[in-house]
mmCIF file of C-alpha atoms in Angstrom:
data_model
loop_
_atom_site.group_PDB
_atom_site.id
_atom_site.type_symbol
_atom_site.label_atom_id
_atom_site.label_comp_id
_atom_site.label_asym_id
_atom_site.label_seq_id
_atom_site.Cartn_x
_atom_site.Cartn_y
_atom_site.Cartn_z
ATOM 1 C CA MET A 1 0.000 0.000 0.000
ATOM 2 C CA ASN A 2 1.130 3.509 -0.700
ATOM 3 C CA SER A 3 -0.046 4.890 2.644
ATOM 4 C CA SER A 4 -1.660 3.664 5.819
ATOM 5 C CA THR A 5 -4.846 5.637 5.051
ATOM 6 C CA GLU A 6 -5.349 4.107 1.612
ATOM 7 C CA THR A 7 -7.923 1.324 1.400
ATOM 8 C CA VAL A 8 -7.512 -1.539 -1.023
ATOM 9 C CA VAL A 9 -10.664 -3.523 -1.731
ATOM 10 C CA PRO A 10 -11.003 -7.067 -3.057
ATOM 11 C CA ILE A 11 -10.895 -7.444 -6.837
ATOM 12 C CA VAL A 12 -12.921 -9.809 -8.964
ATOM 13 C CA ALA A 13 -12.242 -9.651 -12.706
ATOM 14 C CA GLY A 14 -13.950 -12.441 -14.586
ATOM 15 C CA PRO A 15 -13.304 -13.698 -18.115
ATOM 16 C CA GLY A 16 -13.282 -10.779 -20.543
ATOM 17 C CA GLU A 17 -13.317 -8.230 -17.715
ATOM 18 C CA GLY A 18 -10.659 -5.606 -17.090
ATOM 19 C CA GLU A 19 -9.122 -2.695 -18.961
ATOM 20 C CA ALA A 20 -8.454 -3.941 -22.511
ATOM 21 C CA LEU A 21 -5.489 -2.473 -24.407
ATOM 22 C CA TRP A 22 -3.873 -3.107 -27.761
ATOM 23 C CA PHE A 23 -0.171 -3.077 -26.918
ATOM 24 C CA LEU A 24 2.570 -3.933 -29.418
ATOM 25 C CA GLY A 25 0.408 -6.413 -31.360
ATOM 26 C CA VAL A 26 -1.185 -8.010 -28.291
ATOM 27 C CA LEU A 27 -4.577 -7.845 -26.578
ATOM 28 C CA ALA A 28 -3.605 -6.999 -22.991
ATOM 29 C CA THR A 29 -6.319 -7.023 -20.324
ATOM 30 C CA VAL A 30 -5.359 -5.331 -17.065
ATOM 31 C CA LYS A 31 -6.914 -7.399 -14.269
ATOM 32 C CA ALA A 32 -5.190 -5.583 -11.364
ATOM 33 C CA SER A 33 -3.281 -2.296 -11.392
ATOM 34 C CA THR A 34 -1.554 0.343 -9.329
ATOM 35 C CA GLU A 35 -4.953 1.937 -8.762
ATOM 36 C CA THR A 36 -6.717 -1.244 -7.621
ATOM 37 C CA THR A 37 -3.929 -2.783 -5.487
ATOM 38 C CA GLY A 38 -2.465 0.286 -3.836
ATOM 39 C CA GLY A 39 0.628 -0.159 -5.996
ATOM 40 C CA ALA A 40 1.356 -3.706 -4.782
ATOM 41 C CA VAL A 41 0.949 -5.688 -8.006
ATOM 42 C CA ALA A 42 -0.177 -5.456 -11.629
ATOM 43 C CA VAL A 43 -1.733 -8.501 -13.323
ATOM 44 C CA ILE A 44 -2.171 -8.347 -17.101
ATOM 45 C CA GLU A 45 -3.617 -11.164 -19.215
ATOM 46 C CA HIS A 46 -2.160 -11.299 -22.723
ATOM 47 C CA LEU A 47 -3.567 -12.865 -25.886
ATOM 48 C CA ALA A 48 -0.850 -12.799 -28.517
ATOM 49 C CA PRO A 49 -0.123 -14.210 -31.991
ATOM 50 C CA ARG A 50 3.014 -16.085 -33.066
ATOM 51 C CA GLY A 51 6.098 -13.909 -33.278
ATOM 52 C CA THR A 52 4.986 -11.137 -30.928
ATOM 53 C CA GLY A 53 7.044 -10.428 -27.858
ATOM 54 C CA SER A 54 9.128 -7.764 -26.241
ATOM 55 C CA PRO A 55 12.372 -6.088 -27.133
ATOM 56 C CA LEU A 56 15.316 -7.115 -24.965
ATOM 57 C CA HIS A 57 14.951 -4.979 -21.850
ATOM 58 C CA VAL A 58 15.754 -4.493 -18.163
ATOM 59 C CA HIS A 59 13.356 -3.301 -15.441
ATOM 60 C CA SER A 60 14.801 -1.099 -12.698
ATOM 61 C CA ARG A 61 11.605 -0.817 -10.636
ATOM 62 C CA GLU A 62 9.783 -4.126 -10.686
ATOM 63 C CA ASP A 63 10.188 -7.865 -10.861
ATOM 64 C CA GLU A 64 8.255 -9.442 -13.731
ATOM 65 C CA TRP A 65 6.858 -12.942 -13.954
ATOM 66 C CA PHE A 66 4.883 -14.904 -16.499
ATOM 67 C CA TYR A 67 2.486 -17.821 -16.302
ATOM 68 C CA VAL A 68 1.613 -19.480 -19.619
ATOM 69 C CA ILE A 69 -2.066 -20.463 -19.757
ATOM 70 C CA GLU A 70 -2.296 -21.619 -23.395
ATOM 71 C CA GLY A 71 0.269 -21.977 -26.169
ATOM 72 C CA GLU A 72 4.017 -21.601 -25.806
ATOM 73 C CA LEU A 73 6.480 -18.778 -25.198
ATOM 74 C CA THR A 74 10.229 -18.778 -25.607
ATOM 75 C CA PHE A 75 12.157 -16.626 -23.131
ATOM 76 C CA TRP A 76 15.683 -15.356 -22.892
ATOM 77 C CA VAL A 77 16.397 -14.419 -19.264
ATOM 78 C CA GLY A 78 19.858 -13.577 -18.005
ATOM 79 C CA GLY A 79 21.539 -15.340 -20.916
ATOM 80 C CA GLU A 80 19.485 -18.548 -20.782
ATOM 81 C CA THR A 81 16.890 -19.615 -23.384
ATOM 82 C CA ILE A 82 13.764 -21.214 -21.881
ATOM 83 C CA VAL A 83 10.932 -22.854 -23.833
ATOM 84 C CA ALA A 84 7.775 -22.403 -21.763
ATOM 85 C CA PRO A 85 4.672 -24.420 -22.760
ATOM 86 C CA ALA A 86 1.271 -24.061 -21.070
ATOM 87 C CA GLY A 87 1.591 -24.479 -17.315
ATOM 88 C CA SER A 88 5.067 -22.891 -17.184
ATOM 89 C CA PHE A 89 6.143 -20.122 -14.822
ATOM 90 C CA VAL A 90 9.090 -17.813 -15.649
ATOM 91 C CA PHE A 91 10.501 -15.160 -13.304
ATOM 92 C CA GLY A 92 12.479 -12.162 -14.562
ATOM 93 C CA PRO A 93 13.933 -10.271 -11.600
ATOM 94 C CA LYS A 94 14.512 -6.545 -11.888
ATOM 95 C CA GLY A 95 17.979 -5.726 -13.098
ATOM 96 C CA ILE A 96 18.220 -8.905 -15.262
ATOM 97 C CA PRO A 97 17.963 -8.519 -19.085
ATOM 98 C CA HIS A 98 15.120 -10.516 -20.612
ATOM 99 C CA THR A 99 12.859 -10.891 -23.614
ATOM 100 C CA PHE A 100 10.262 -13.324 -24.917
ATOM 101 C CA THR A 101 8.478 -14.303 -28.089
ATOM 102 C CA VAL A 102 5.295 -16.275 -28.765
ATOM 103 C CA SER A 103 6.490 -19.542 -30.313
ATOM 104 C CA SER A 104 3.067 -21.171 -30.873
ATOM 105 C CA ASP A 105 0.346 -19.981 -33.266
ATOM 106 C CA GLN A 106 -1.214 -18.060 -30.375
ATOM 107 C CA ALA A 107 -0.649 -17.831 -26.634
ATOM 108 C CA ARG A 108 -2.568 -16.674 -23.583
ATOM 109 C CA PHE A 109 -0.457 -15.795 -20.560
ATOM 110 C CA LEU A 110 -0.344 -13.717 -17.421
ATOM 111 C CA LEU A 111 2.305 -11.049 -16.992
ATOM 112 C CA VAL A 112 2.620 -9.876 -13.398
ATOM 113 C CA THR A 113 4.810 -7.085 -12.052
ATOM 114 C CA GLU A 114 5.609 -6.425 -8.420
ATOM 115 C CA PRO A 115 5.289 -3.653 -7.514
ATOM 116 C CA ALA A 116 2.672 -2.406 -9.954
ATOM 117 C CA GLY A 117 3.439 0.313 -12.494
ATOM 118 C CA PHE A 118 4.264 -1.519 -15.716
ATOM 119 C CA GLU A 119 0.621 -1.181 -16.771
ATOM 120 C CA LYS A 120 1.133 2.608 -16.875
ATOM 121 C CA PHE A 121 3.799 2.095 -19.560
ATOM 122 C CA MET A 122 1.386 -0.151 -21.458
ATOM 123 C CA ARG A 123 -1.265 2.578 -21.365
ATOM 124 C CA ALA A 124 1.237 5.205 -22.540
ATOM 125 C CA VAL A 125 2.385 3.127 -25.533
ATOM 126 C CA GLY A 126 -0.795 1.187 -26.334
ATOM 127 C CA GLU A 127 -4.355 2.208 -27.034
ATOM 128 C CA PRO A 128 -7.756 1.163 -25.706
ATOM 129 C CA ALA A 129 -8.824 -2.019 -27.511
ATOM 130 C CA SER A 130 -11.849 -1.458 -29.728
ATOM 131 C CA ARG A 131 -12.607 -5.218 -29.598
ATOM 132 C CA LEU A 132 -11.594 -8.043 -27.243
ATOM 133 C CA GLU A 133 -9.354 -9.699 -29.811
ATOM 134 C CA ILE A 134 -5.778 -9.555 -31.022
ATOM 135 C CA PRO A 135 -5.316 -6.228 -32.823
ATOM 136 C CA PRO A 136 -4.937 -6.097 -36.585
ATOM 137 C CA PRO A 137 -1.310 -6.289 -37.734
ATOM 138 C CA ALA A 138 0.539 -2.965 -37.686
ATOM 139 C CA THR A 139 0.881 -1.265 -41.051
ATOM 140 C CA GLU A 140 4.322 0.088 -40.155
ATOM 141 C CA PRO A 141 7.036 -0.852 -37.652
ATOM 142 C CA PRO A 142 6.941 0.723 -34.185
ATOM 143 C CA ASP A 143 8.877 3.935 -33.629
ATOM 144 C CA VAL A 144 11.843 2.485 -31.725
ATOM 145 C CA ALA A 145 13.078 5.878 -30.498
ATOM 146 C CA ALA A 146 9.648 6.803 -29.118
ATOM 147 C CA LEU A 147 9.209 3.350 -27.534
ATOM 148 C CA THR A 148 12.668 3.569 -25.935
ATOM 149 C CA ALA A 149 11.960 7.064 -24.588
ATOM 150 C CA ALA A 150 8.560 6.041 -23.191
ATOM 151 C CA ALA A 151 10.073 2.937 -21.568
ATOM 152 C CA ALA A 152 12.782 5.043 -19.900
ATOM 153 C CA GLU A 153 10.094 7.178 -18.241
ATOM 154 C CA TYR A 154 8.875 3.999 -16.493
ATOM 155 C CA GLY A 155 12.282 2.689 -15.430
ATOM 156 C CA ILE A 156 12.663 0.257 -18.327
ATOM 157 C CA GLU A 157 15.818 0.222 -20.429
ATOM 158 C CA ILE A 158 15.441 -1.274 -23.903
ATOM 159 C CA THR A 159 18.779 -2.886 -24.701
ATOM 160 C CA GLY A 160 18.064 -4.750 -27.919
ATOM 161 C CA PRO A 161 15.498 -5.695 -30.559
ATOM 162 C CA PRO A 162 12.626 -8.165 -30.168
ATOM 163 C CA GLY A 163 13.491 -11.824 -30.574
ATOM 164 C CA ILE A 164 15.676 -14.311 -28.780
ATOM 165 C CA PRO A 165 19.368 -13.359 -28.941
ATOM 166 C CA GLY A 166 21.480 -15.799 -30.939
#
């Protein structure tokens, strides 16, 4: 909690409920956020197509973990490549470089950050989803300079492109 006077109430976010964003080619549904947990944790459900993922990056403010619900992700965390099918858990501590890519046709997974705050970056870079589905493919590549600058505002350093380092 941010202060002793702040009240955090229980959260129930059922299937399809939460703040839906289109973020870097993914449908991201914020189930818990800074605002709803007093800053303790952010929980974001992702629905993503093959090949989407994150650029290589490092968090300075929060630990990040993933739980794969459906499909398969491939991670690179601290120099190690990890194939993560449904049922897998992967932890990326703050200060450790990591990236991931969807290696199945589609994947559904939870991304959780502790403390919360990463969802604010997602809001800054993404847009409200007009439908609860994976967004249409981008017509042009993302503006890397703008993405890098926005990430830096949220304590995230982008250190490389998307994809698993060779």
